[in-house]
mmCIF file of C-alpha atoms in Angstrom:
data_model
loop_
_atom_site.group_PDB
_atom_site.id
_atom_site.type_symbol
_atom_site.label_atom_id
_atom_site.label_comp_id
_atom_site.label_asym_id
_atom_site.label_seq_id
_atom_site.Cartn_x
_atom_site.Cartn_y
_atom_site.Cartn_z
ATOM 1 C CA UNK A 1 119.576 163.267 150.326
ATOM 2 C CA UNK A 2 118.614 160.580 153.076
ATOM 3 C CA UNK A 3 121.645 158.506 153.866
ATOM 4 C CA UNK A 4 121.058 156.084 156.918
ATOM 5 C CA UNK A 5 124.318 156.318 157.935
ATOM 6 C CA UNK A 6 123.690 155.503 161.400
ATOM 7 C CA UNK A 7 122.062 152.208 160.189
ATOM 8 C CA UNK A 8 124.469 151.627 157.805
ATOM 9 C CA UNK A 9 126.743 148.070 157.870
ATOM 10 C CA UNK A 10 129.713 149.629 159.127
ATOM 11 C CA UNK A 11 131.567 146.745 159.877
ATOM 12 C CA UNK A 12 133.413 146.167 156.678
ATOM 13 C CA UNK A 13 136.025 143.848 158.171
ATOM 14 C CA UNK A 14 133.562 141.792 159.951
ATOM 15 C CA UNK A 15 131.635 140.807 156.601
ATOM 16 C CA UNK A 16 135.301 140.157 154.952
ATOM 17 C CA UNK A 17 135.921 137.746 157.607
ATOM 18 C CA UNK A 18 132.780 135.975 157.334
ATOM 19 C CA UNK A 19 133.134 135.142 153.421
ATOM 20 C CA UNK A 20 136.601 134.486 153.975
ATOM 21 C CA UNK A 21 135.292 131.926 156.608
ATOM 22 C CA UNK A 22 132.819 130.456 153.819
ATOM 23 C CA UNK A 23 135.424 130.445 151.453
ATOM 24 C CA UNK A 24 138.151 128.418 153.732
ATOM 25 C CA UNK A 25 135.555 125.966 155.023
ATOM 26 C CA UNK A 26 131.918 126.320 153.596
ATOM 27 C CA UNK A 27 131.442 127.623 157.187
ATOM 28 C CA UNK A 28 127.403 127.567 157.584
ATOM 29 C CA UNK A 29 127.266 129.525 160.888
ATOM 30 C CA UNK A 30 129.349 132.293 159.219
ATOM 31 C CA UNK A 31 126.983 132.366 156.052
ATOM 32 C CA UNK A 32 123.882 132.517 158.471
ATOM 33 C CA UNK A 33 125.245 135.708 160.137
ATOM 34 C CA UNK A 34 126.296 137.154 156.696
ATOM 35 C CA UNK A 35 122.636 136.712 155.705
ATOM 36 C CA UNK A 36 121.286 138.369 158.644
ATOM 37 C CA UNK A 37 123.364 141.472 158.045
ATOM 38 C CA UNK A 38 123.111 141.809 153.974
ATOM 39 C CA UNK A 39 120.017 140.042 152.825
ATOM 40 C CA UNK A 40 117.825 142.530 154.471
ATOM 41 C CA UNK A 41 119.350 145.086 152.839
ATOM 42 C CA UNK A 42 119.890 143.441 149.414
ATOM 43 C CA UNK A 43 116.148 143.273 149.442
ATOM 44 C CA UNK A 44 115.418 146.793 150.278
ATOM 45 C CA UNK A 45 117.623 148.126 147.683
ATOM 46 C CA UNK A 46 116.023 145.875 145.141
ATOM 47 C CA UNK A 47 112.767 146.877 146.281
ATOM 48 C CA UNK A 48 113.641 150.597 145.923
ATOM 49 C CA UNK A 49 114.667 149.492 142.586
ATOM 50 C CA UNK A 50 111.151 149.085 141.898
ATOM 51 C CA UNK A 51 111.094 145.008 142.249
ATOM 52 C CA UNK A 52 107.895 143.837 143.597
ATOM 53 C CA UNK A 53 107.688 142.087 147.149
ATOM 54 C CA UNK A 54 108.261 138.353 145.527
ATOM 55 C CA UNK A 55 110.563 139.074 143.144
ATOM 56 C CA UNK A 56 112.669 141.214 145.299
ATOM 57 C CA UNK A 57 112.892 138.083 147.923
ATOM 58 C CA UNK A 58 113.320 135.516 145.148
ATOM 59 C CA UNK A 59 116.390 137.680 143.738
ATOM 60 C CA UNK A 60 117.642 138.235 147.210
ATOM 61 C CA UNK A 61 117.628 134.844 147.987
ATOM 62 C CA UNK A 62 119.589 134.328 144.387
ATOM 63 C CA UNK A 63 121.937 136.901 145.388
ATOM 64 C CA UNK A 64 123.030 135.062 148.719
ATOM 65 C CA UNK A 65 123.626 131.866 147.074
ATOM 66 C CA UNK A 66 125.893 133.744 144.694
ATOM 67 C CA UNK A 67 127.777 134.654 147.620
ATOM 68 C CA UNK A 68 127.813 131.086 149.068
ATOM 69 C CA UNK A 69 129.183 129.888 145.758
ATOM 70 C CA UNK A 70 131.537 132.550 144.660
ATOM 71 C CA UNK A 71 133.094 133.377 148.136
ATOM 72 C CA UNK A 72 136.242 131.688 146.972
ATOM 73 C CA UNK A 73 136.670 134.199 144.382
ATOM 74 C CA UNK A 74 136.106 137.434 146.817
ATOM 75 C CA UNK A 75 139.171 139.519 146.789
ATOM 76 C CA UNK A 76 138.992 142.278 149.808
ATOM 77 C CA UNK A 77 141.840 143.779 148.293
ATOM 78 C CA UNK A 78 139.998 144.771 145.287
ATOM 79 C CA UNK A 79 136.582 145.340 146.553
ATOM 80 C CA UNK A 80 134.303 145.562 149.745
ATOM 81 C CA UNK A 81 131.513 142.830 150.453
ATOM 82 C CA UNK A 82 129.051 145.423 149.945
ATOM 83 C CA UNK A 83 130.299 146.534 146.851
ATOM 84 C CA UNK A 84 130.814 142.910 145.701
ATOM 85 C CA UNK A 85 127.255 142.193 146.703
ATOM 86 C CA UNK A 86 125.910 145.140 144.850
ATOM 87 C CA UNK A 87 127.466 143.889 141.618
ATOM 88 C CA UNK A 88 126.271 140.348 142.193
ATOM 89 C CA UNK A 89 122.621 141.966 142.513
ATOM 90 C CA UNK A 90 122.885 144.245 139.609
ATOM 91 C CA UNK A 91 124.021 141.259 137.369
ATOM 92 C CA UNK A 92 121.101 138.889 138.717
ATOM 93 C CA UNK A 93 118.454 141.724 137.883
ATOM 94 C CA UNK A 94 120.107 141.775 134.071
ATOM 95 C CA UNK A 95 120.150 138.054 134.065
ATOM 96 C CA UNK A 96 116.795 137.395 135.630
ATOM 97 C CA UNK A 97 114.440 140.736 135.392
ATOM 98 C CA UNK A 98 115.571 141.894 131.929
ATOM 99 C CA UNK A 99 116.424 138.437 130.536
ATOM 100 C CA UNK A 100 119.741 139.466 129.113
ATOM 101 C CA UNK A 101 123.241 138.757 129.662
ATOM 102 C CA UNK A 102 125.288 140.681 132.105
ATOM 103 C CA UNK A 103 128.668 141.639 130.777
ATOM 104 C CA UNK A 104 132.044 141.944 132.449
ATOM 105 C CA UNK A 105 135.506 142.235 131.665
ATOM 106 C CA UNK A 106 137.204 138.847 132.159
ATOM 107 C CA UNK A 107 140.750 139.067 134.116
ATOM 108 C CA UNK A 108 141.701 135.940 132.251
ATOM 109 C CA UNK A 109 141.160 137.599 128.885
ATOM 110 C CA UNK A 110 144.349 137.163 127.139
ATOM 111 C CA UNK A 111 143.834 141.230 126.031
ATOM 112 C CA UNK A 112 143.278 142.397 129.685
ATOM 113 C CA UNK A 113 145.382 145.085 130.486
ATOM 114 C CA UNK A 114 146.405 145.056 134.213
ATOM 115 C CA UNK A 115 146.374 148.246 136.300
ATOM 116 C CA UNK A 116 149.079 149.357 138.664
ATOM 117 C CA UNK A 117 149.374 146.990 141.349
ATOM 118 C CA UNK A 118 148.392 148.557 144.628
ATOM 119 C CA UNK A 119 149.491 147.465 148.132
ATOM 120 C CA UNK A 120 146.400 146.256 150.294
ATOM 121 C CA UNK A 121 145.212 148.560 152.853
ATOM 122 C CA UNK A 122 144.135 148.177 156.609
ATOM 123 C CA UNK A 123 141.013 147.374 157.749
ATOM 124 C CA UNK A 124 141.044 150.920 159.182
ATOM 125 C CA UNK A 125 142.119 152.387 155.858
ATOM 126 C CA UNK A 126 139.061 150.600 154.178
ATOM 127 C CA UNK A 127 136.647 151.951 157.224
ATOM 128 C CA UNK A 128 137.552 155.704 157.158
ATOM 129 C CA UNK A 129 137.315 155.367 153.084
ATOM 130 C CA UNK A 130 134.052 154.146 153.280
ATOM 131 C CA UNK A 131 132.897 156.967 155.779
ATOM 132 C CA UNK A 132 134.582 159.791 153.523
ATOM 133 C CA UNK A 133 132.209 158.326 150.523
ATOM 134 C CA UNK A 134 129.120 157.886 152.472
ATOM 135 C CA UNK A 135 129.935 161.506 153.704
ATOM 136 C CA UNK A 136 130.537 162.631 150.052
ATOM 137 C CA UNK A 137 127.264 161.300 149.110
ATOM 138 C CA UNK A 138 125.123 162.767 151.611
ATOM 139 C CA UNK A 139 126.807 166.256 150.900
ATOM 140 C CA UNK A 140 126.117 166.031 147.028
ATOM 141 C CA UNK A 141 123.741 169.402 146.477
ATOM 142 C CA UNK A 142 119.972 168.474 146.058
ATOM 143 C CA UNK A 143 119.904 168.350 142.170
ATOM 144 C CA UNK A 144 123.106 166.179 141.601
ATOM 145 C CA UNK A 145 121.820 163.857 144.345
ATOM 146 C CA UNK A 146 118.395 163.580 142.981
ATOM 147 C CA UNK A 147 120.190 162.562 139.628
ATOM 148 C CA UNK A 148 122.677 159.939 141.379
ATOM 149 C CA UNK A 149 119.452 158.481 143.212
ATOM 150 C CA UNK A 150 117.545 158.085 139.787
ATOM 151 C CA UNK A 151 120.557 156.486 138.463
ATOM 152 C CA UNK A 152 121.082 154.206 140.954
ATOM 153 C CA UNK A 153 117.094 153.494 141.698
ATOM 154 C CA UNK A 154 115.196 153.788 138.877
ATOM 155 C CA UNK A 155 115.944 151.265 135.610
ATOM 156 C CA UNK A 156 116.811 154.027 133.404
ATOM 157 C CA UNK A 157 120.355 154.896 131.657
ATOM 158 C CA UNK A 158 121.219 158.665 131.911
ATOM 159 C CA UNK A 159 119.713 159.325 128.614
ATOM 160 C CA UNK A 160 116.401 158.120 129.826
ATOM 161 C CA UNK A 161 116.504 160.288 132.920
ATOM 162 C CA UNK A 162 116.976 163.096 130.770
ATOM 163 C CA UNK A 163 113.989 162.756 128.726
ATOM 164 C CA UNK A 164 111.876 161.688 132.267
ATOM 165 C CA UNK A 165 112.695 164.597 133.645
ATOM 166 C CA UNK A 166 111.971 166.706 130.691
ATOM 167 C CA UNK A 167 115.548 168.081 131.134
ATOM 168 C CA UNK A 168 117.997 168.516 127.841
ATOM 169 C CA UNK A 169 120.283 166.282 127.906
ATOM 170 C CA UNK A 170 123.144 168.468 128.172
ATOM 171 C CA UNK A 171 121.746 169.536 131.448
ATOM 172 C CA UNK A 172 121.684 166.067 132.785
ATOM 173 C CA UNK A 173 125.027 165.171 131.511
ATOM 174 C CA UNK A 174 126.727 168.205 133.098
ATOM 175 C CA UNK A 175 125.022 167.813 136.431
ATOM 176 C CA UNK A 176 125.841 163.998 136.677
ATOM 177 C CA UNK A 177 129.348 165.182 135.292
ATOM 178 C CA UNK A 178 129.754 167.377 138.583
ATOM 179 C CA UNK A 179 128.177 164.984 140.735
ATOM 180 C CA UNK A 180 130.704 162.379 139.520
ATOM 181 C CA UNK A 181 133.801 164.312 139.859
ATOM 182 C CA UNK A 182 133.161 165.081 143.634
ATOM 183 C CA UNK A 183 132.723 161.289 143.892
ATOM 184 C CA UNK A 184 135.698 160.588 141.784
ATOM 185 C CA UNK A 185 137.873 163.049 144.105
ATOM 186 C CA UNK A 186 136.805 160.565 147.091
ATOM 187 C CA UNK A 187 136.764 157.515 145.123
ATOM 188 C CA UNK A 188 139.684 157.449 142.553
ATOM 189 C CA UNK A 189 142.147 159.349 144.484
ATOM 190 C CA UNK A 190 141.822 157.176 147.323
ATOM 191 C CA UNK A 191 142.404 153.937 144.840
ATOM 192 C CA UNK A 192 141.729 150.460 146.682
ATOM 193 C CA UNK A 193 138.395 148.653 147.153
ATOM 194 C CA UNK B 1 149.871 147.435 123.703
ATOM 195 C CA UNK B 2 149.195 151.128 124.675
ATOM 196 C CA UNK B 3 146.149 151.614 126.725
ATOM 197 C CA UNK B 4 143.104 153.498 125.133
ATOM 198 C CA UNK B 5 143.422 157.391 125.097
ATOM 199 C CA UNK B 6 139.756 158.122 124.253
ATOM 200 C CA UNK B 7 137.285 157.045 126.411
ATOM 201 C CA UNK B 8 133.574 156.718 126.850
ATOM 202 C CA UNK B 9 131.998 159.494 128.946
ATOM 203 C CA UNK B 10 131.451 158.991 132.842
ATOM 204 C CA UNK B 11 127.660 158.762 131.829
ATOM 205 C CA UNK B 12 128.072 155.619 130.220
ATOM 206 C CA UNK B 13 130.115 153.977 132.821
ATOM 207 C CA UNK B 14 127.886 154.918 135.342
ATOM 208 C CA UNK B 15 125.128 153.225 133.560
ATOM 209 C CA UNK B 16 127.322 150.111 133.241
ATOM 210 C CA UNK B 17 127.773 150.088 136.875
ATOM 211 C CA UNK B 18 124.043 150.536 137.425
ATOM 212 C CA UNK B 19 123.001 147.929 134.995
ATOM 213 C CA UNK B 20 120.909 149.926 132.948
ATOM 214 C CA UNK B 21 122.718 150.081 129.450
ATOM 215 C CA UNK B 22 121.152 147.689 126.969
ATOM 216 C CA UNK B 23 123.241 144.587 126.171
ATOM 217 C CA UNK B 24 124.909 145.540 123.122
ATOM 218 C CA UNK B 25 126.137 148.784 124.715
ATOM 219 C CA UNK B 26 127.236 147.093 127.820
ATOM 220 C CA UNK B 27 129.283 144.724 125.604
ATOM 221 C CA UNK B 28 131.049 147.831 123.772
ATOM 222 C CA UNK B 29 131.689 149.262 127.259
ATOM 223 C CA UNK B 30 133.065 145.692 128.956
ATOM 224 C CA UNK B 31 135.240 145.587 125.881
ATOM 225 C CA UNK B 32 136.878 148.924 126.326
ATOM 226 C CA UNK B 33 137.013 147.948 130.327
ATOM 227 C CA UNK B 34 139.031 144.853 129.114
ATOM 228 C CA UNK B 35 141.650 147.337 127.858
ATOM 229 C CA UNK B 36 141.442 150.299 130.033
ATOM 230 C CA UNK B 37 142.608 150.251 133.372
ATOM 231 C CA UNK B 38 141.770 153.732 134.292
ATOM 232 C CA UNK B 39 138.079 153.375 133.203
ATOM 233 C CA UNK B 40 138.088 150.116 135.170
ATOM 234 C CA UNK B 41 138.793 152.204 138.110
ATOM 235 C CA UNK B 42 136.133 154.654 137.309
ATOM 236 C CA UNK B 43 133.736 151.839 137.029
ATOM 237 C CA UNK B 44 134.844 150.481 140.355
ATOM 238 C CA UNK B 45 134.301 153.683 142.069
ATOM 239 C CA UNK B 46 130.742 153.681 140.613
ATOM 240 C CA UNK B 47 130.113 150.164 142.113
ATOM 241 C CA UNK B 48 131.571 151.541 145.473
ATOM 242 C CA UNK B 49 128.742 154.427 145.226
ATOM 243 C CA UNK B 50 126.329 151.254 144.567
ATOM 244 C CA UNK B 51 127.947 149.415 147.499
ATOM 245 C CA UNK B 52 127.316 152.378 149.814
ATOM 246 C CA UNK B 53 123.939 153.014 148.781
ATOM 247 C CA UNK B 54 123.077 149.354 149.387
ATOM 248 C CA UNK B 55 124.453 149.464 152.720
ATOM 249 C CA UNK B 56 122.720 152.464 153.920
ATOM 250 C CA UNK B 57 119.234 151.132 152.658
ATOM 251 C CA UNK B 58 117.010 150.604 155.813
ATOM 252 C CA UNK B 59 116.351 146.621 156.208
ATOM 253 C CA UNK B 60 113.374 145.236 154.415
ATOM 254 C CA UNK B 61 111.569 142.600 156.220
ATOM 255 C CA UNK B 62 112.260 139.024 154.633
ATOM 256 C CA UNK B 63 109.878 136.041 154.150
ATOM 257 C CA UNK B 64 109.752 134.245 157.368
ATOM 258 C CA UNK B 65 111.404 131.095 155.744
ATOM 259 C CA UNK B 66 113.868 133.012 153.787
ATOM 260 C CA UNK B 67 117.070 131.931 155.525
ATOM 261 C CA UNK B 68 115.990 128.446 155.725
ATOM 262 C CA UNK B 69 115.053 128.054 152.149
ATOM 263 C CA UNK B 70 118.497 129.526 151.129
ATOM 264 C CA UNK B 71 120.229 127.149 153.783
ATOM 265 C CA UNK B 72 118.597 124.372 152.194
ATOM 266 C CA UNK B 73 119.620 124.920 148.686
ATOM 267 C CA UNK B 74 123.497 125.573 149.651
ATOM 268 C CA UNK B 75 124.606 121.975 148.735
ATOM 269 C CA UNK B 76 122.833 121.991 145.262
ATOM 270 C CA UNK B 77 125.036 122.779 142.478
ATOM 271 C CA UNK B 78 125.318 126.610 141.501
ATOM 272 C CA UNK B 79 122.777 127.603 139.262
ATOM 273 C CA UNK B 80 124.700 130.543 138.231
ATOM 274 C CA UNK B 81 128.348 129.628 137.088
ATOM 275 C CA UNK B 82 131.178 131.699 135.577
ATOM 276 C CA UNK B 83 130.826 130.815 131.701
ATOM 277 C CA UNK B 84 133.615 129.556 129.623
ATOM 278 C CA UNK B 85 135.789 131.493 127.771
ATOM 279 C CA UNK B 86 133.537 131.809 124.483
ATOM 280 C CA UNK B 87 134.520 130.037 121.103
ATOM 281 C CA UNK B 88 136.338 132.353 118.757
ATOM 282 C CA UNK B 89 134.535 133.437 115.268
ATOM 283 C CA UNK B 90 137.288 132.273 112.686
ATOM 284 C CA UNK B 91 139.894 135.133 112.326
ATOM 285 C CA UNK B 92 138.324 136.840 115.645
ATOM 286 C CA UNK B 93 140.594 135.419 118.131
ATOM 287 C CA UNK B 94 141.844 138.840 118.953
ATOM 288 C CA UNK B 95 138.487 140.290 119.991
ATOM 289 C CA UNK B 96 138.183 141.324 123.854
ATOM 290 C CA UNK B 97 136.135 138.552 125.239
ATOM 291 C CA UNK B 98 132.870 140.117 126.062
ATOM 292 C CA UNK B 99 132.807 141.127 122.400
ATOM 293 C CA UNK B 100 133.332 137.476 120.818
ATOM 294 C CA UNK B 101 130.756 136.137 123.524
ATOM 295 C CA UNK B 102 128.066 138.615 122.087
ATOM 296 C CA UNK B 103 129.017 137.309 118.650
ATOM 297 C CA UNK B 104 128.502 133.490 119.458
ATOM 298 C CA UNK B 105 125.952 132.385 117.000
ATOM 299 C CA UNK B 106 126.704 134.627 114.118
ATOM 300 C CA UNK B 107 127.838 132.392 110.845
ATOM 301 C CA UNK B 108 131.460 131.057 111.059
ATOM 302 C CA UNK B 109 133.260 132.364 109.147
ATOM 303 C CA UNK B 110 131.241 135.861 109.270
ATOM 304 C CA UNK B 111 129.580 137.067 106.542
ATOM 305 C CA UNK B 112 131.098 140.435 105.358
ATOM 306 C CA UNK B 113 128.466 142.543 103.190
ATOM 307 C CA UNK B 114 130.419 144.981 100.614
ATOM 308 C CA UNK B 115 129.110 148.387 100.558
ATOM 309 C CA UNK B 116 129.960 149.495 96.958
ATOM 310 C CA UNK B 117 132.430 152.115 96.100
ATOM 311 C CA UNK B 118 133.608 153.320 99.587
ATOM 312 C CA UNK B 119 135.662 150.274 100.845
ATOM 313 C CA UNK B 120 133.551 149.834 103.683
ATOM 314 C CA UNK B 121 132.570 145.959 104.593
ATOM 315 C CA UNK B 122 130.011 145.259 107.513
ATOM 316 C CA UNK B 123 128.990 141.750 109.683
ATOM 317 C CA UNK B 124 125.153 142.133 110.477
ATOM 318 C CA UNK B 125 124.500 141.416 113.760
ATOM 319 C CA UNK B 126 120.501 140.813 114.770
ATOM 320 C CA UNK B 127 118.770 143.378 116.185
ATOM 321 C CA UNK B 128 118.575 143.265 120.070
ATOM 322 C CA UNK B 129 115.316 145.408 121.113
ATOM 323 C CA UNK B 130 115.396 149.112 120.031
ATOM 324 C CA UNK B 131 119.531 148.527 119.455
ATOM 325 C CA UNK B 132 121.317 147.646 116.414
ATOM 326 C CA UNK B 133 124.859 146.797 116.066
ATOM 327 C CA UNK B 134 127.816 145.649 113.563
ATOM 328 C CA UNK B 135 131.297 144.703 112.735
ATOM 329 C CA UNK B 136 132.665 147.475 110.028
ATOM 330 C CA UNK B 137 135.856 147.576 108.392
ATOM 331 C CA UNK B 138 137.209 150.141 106.109
ATOM 332 C CA UNK B 139 140.014 149.655 103.809
ATOM 333 C CA UNK B 140 143.381 151.405 104.228
ATOM 334 C CA UNK B 141 142.812 155.244 102.906
ATOM 335 C CA UNK B 142 139.301 154.922 102.338
ATOM 336 C CA UNK B 143 136.825 157.487 104.145
ATOM 337 C CA UNK B 144 133.291 156.944 104.997
ATOM 338 C CA UNK B 145 131.177 159.636 103.211
ATOM 339 C CA UNK B 146 129.839 162.524 105.217
ATOM 340 C CA UNK B 147 127.319 161.498 107.373
ATOM 341 C CA UNK B 148 125.309 162.102 110.655
ATOM 342 C CA UNK B 149 123.684 160.313 113.490
ATOM 343 C CA UNK B 150 119.745 160.099 114.176
ATOM 344 C CA UNK B 151 120.160 158.757 117.465
ATOM 345 C CA UNK B 152 122.868 157.627 119.909
ATOM 346 C CA UNK B 153 125.706 155.473 118.420
ATOM 347 C CA UNK B 154 129.048 154.248 120.423
ATOM 348 C CA UNK B 155 132.199 152.706 118.587
ATOM 349 C CA UNK B 156 135.009 150.997 119.799
ATOM 350 C CA UNK B 157 138.124 150.451 117.370
ATOM 351 C CA UNK B 158 139.051 146.840 117.477
ATOM 352 C CA UNK B 159 142.132 146.928 115.015
ATOM 353 C CA UNK B 160 143.848 149.715 112.912
ATOM 354 C CA UNK B 161 142.158 153.400 113.219
ATOM 355 C CA UNK B 162 140.446 155.992 112.103
ATOM 356 C CA UNK B 163 140.786 159.892 112.194
ATOM 357 C CA UNK B 164 137.912 162.655 111.713
ATOM 358 C CA UNK B 165 137.827 166.311 112.699
ATOM 359 C CA UNK B 166 137.174 165.487 116.185
ATOM 360 C CA UNK B 167 140.554 163.652 116.623
ATOM 361 C CA UNK B 168 142.505 160.327 115.851
ATOM 362 C CA UNK B 169 140.932 157.021 117.056
ATOM 363 C CA UNK B 170 143.284 153.944 117.797
ATOM 364 C CA UNK B 171 142.833 150.668 119.301
ATOM 365 C CA UNK B 172 140.433 150.353 122.307
ATOM 366 C CA UNK B 173 139.244 154.243 121.943
ATOM 367 C CA UNK B 174 135.484 154.747 121.888
ATOM 368 C CA UNK B 175 134.004 157.299 119.700
ATOM 369 C CA UNK B 176 130.523 158.878 120.158
ATOM 370 C CA UNK B 177 127.856 159.871 117.503
ATOM 371 C CA UNK B 178 125.113 161.718 118.045
ATOM 372 C CA UNK B 179 122.972 164.210 115.714
ATOM 373 C CA UNK B 180 125.309 167.132 116.435
ATOM 374 C CA UNK B 181 128.167 165.012 114.656
ATOM 375 C CA UNK B 182 128.402 165.316 111.112
ATOM 376 C CA UNK B 183 131.818 163.870 110.215
ATOM 377 C CA UNK B 184 133.664 162.055 107.346
ATOM 378 C CA UNK B 185 135.739 159.381 109.134
ATOM 379 C CA UNK B 186 139.237 158.182 107.206
ATOM 380 C CA UNK B 187 140.745 154.701 107.815
ATOM 381 C CA UNK B 188 144.235 154.509 108.764
ATOM 382 C CA UNK B 189 146.492 154.883 105.631
ATOM 383 C CA UNK B 190 148.151 151.543 106.155
ATOM 384 C CA UNK B 191 145.916 149.522 108.666
ATOM 385 C CA UNK B 192 142.489 150.167 107.735
ATOM 386 C CA UNK B 193 140.207 150.060 110.808
ATOM 387 C CA UNK B 194 137.950 147.667 112.459
ATOM 388 C CA UNK B 195 135.436 148.547 114.940
ATOM 389 C CA UNK B 196 132.229 147.495 116.496
ATOM 390 C CA UNK B 197 129.578 150.093 116.582
ATOM 391 C CA UNK B 198 126.248 150.279 118.388
ATOM 392 C CA UNK B 199 123.145 152.643 117.809
ATOM 393 C CA UNK B 200 119.561 153.261 118.922
ATOM 394 C CA UNK B 201 118.976 154.824 115.502
ATOM 395 C CA UNK B 202 120.659 154.498 112.374
ATOM 396 C CA UNK B 203 123.319 156.718 110.910
ATOM 397 C CA UNK B 204 122.279 159.011 107.707
ATOM 398 C CA UNK B 205 124.178 160.200 104.943
ATOM 399 C CA UNK B 206 124.428 163.435 104.011
ATOM 400 C CA UNK B 207 125.452 165.499 100.733
ATOM 401 C CA UNK B 208 124.675 164.934 97.052
ATOM 402 C CA UNK B 209 124.756 160.854 97.259
ATOM 403 C CA UNK B 210 123.160 160.711 100.770
ATOM 404 C CA UNK B 211 119.624 159.331 99.573
ATOM 405 C CA UNK B 212 121.981 156.634 97.177
ATOM 406 C CA UNK B 213 124.150 155.441 100.178
ATOM 407 C CA UNK B 214 121.166 155.582 102.676
ATOM 408 C CA UNK B 215 119.409 152.827 100.531
ATOM 409 C CA UNK B 216 123.042 150.719 99.782
ATOM 410 C CA UNK B 217 124.023 150.805 103.453
ATOM 411 C CA UNK B 218 123.043 147.388 104.845
ATOM 412 C CA UNK B 219 122.056 148.770 108.015
#
């Protein structure tokens, strides 16, 4: 599995700081810097998901505009900037490309059940956790890594992956389950963003 | 209110995170997530995997005027806004908001269609691509006759509950049906059961009355 760890945007605290400056003062210089760090990766991600060049460019600009307008609601205790941007890109793809409506649970919903409150983590803890996550992804056995990549980079649900690869759905489900268990061990045990 | 005890499998939470679930299935999962902090943690973990894959993507070349084009648009009003809470259909204010939003546009109050003899009523929801969905309520003590499923079906309990040989399902719980499941779900004796179900192929009645019921079921 190819993980360009050395090229990854590793400076999570810097990204969070830039988003905070946009939220606090509509800081355009901060936005330009954030754009330079993130937009080329958002576009690359969309291209890998099969968007053509024009659409990937258009969606990338859309995503960065949403970042600008929503900077105030970004909560660094709940997500890293790249995770937040991933969800924005996902929702824009659903809304624009599939012409469906993206749906998310609404924290203001009277039915919303709160989880346990966690104390915020330090920048160092967040960085270490992110490194562990990259490591866990890189260490997945080949057949599990392949399925995870297909899940994120091909516009298909896991049931569709099974029929495309001519694998029994049960096999896909059990491989995914193993991969997810490994990742969850790092992710959910850690908690936090 | 207790948190749900029976959860969608991780495959569905992953599909939700990667944005590949058709909208009606995503609505069902988002309704469960509203009620279930544990599954929200799992879904968030999958978002983080997405974030990590985004971080490790090799930067792509942007259009030459990309940044300038976006900077120019910063002062315009946002085109993507957070939708206001949906208007609740009469008598349905207690549903999770993702589902309320999905039901916007149905006749208000919704029209319940009775299936004769078995205490089942359904609200039909327009077909969505390959997917169909409906609200279903079963009167207390009634059971849906033995049936199986020709495709993948997900169901979330919205009020009351039911039981079958796979377990007891209560509010917020998610059940999965496929061709291997043949069951006779029985509604809670006091509260009956209200649920939302989504499938990509229709449930099929089995047994002596099967052919008749398959014709009668408004699905």
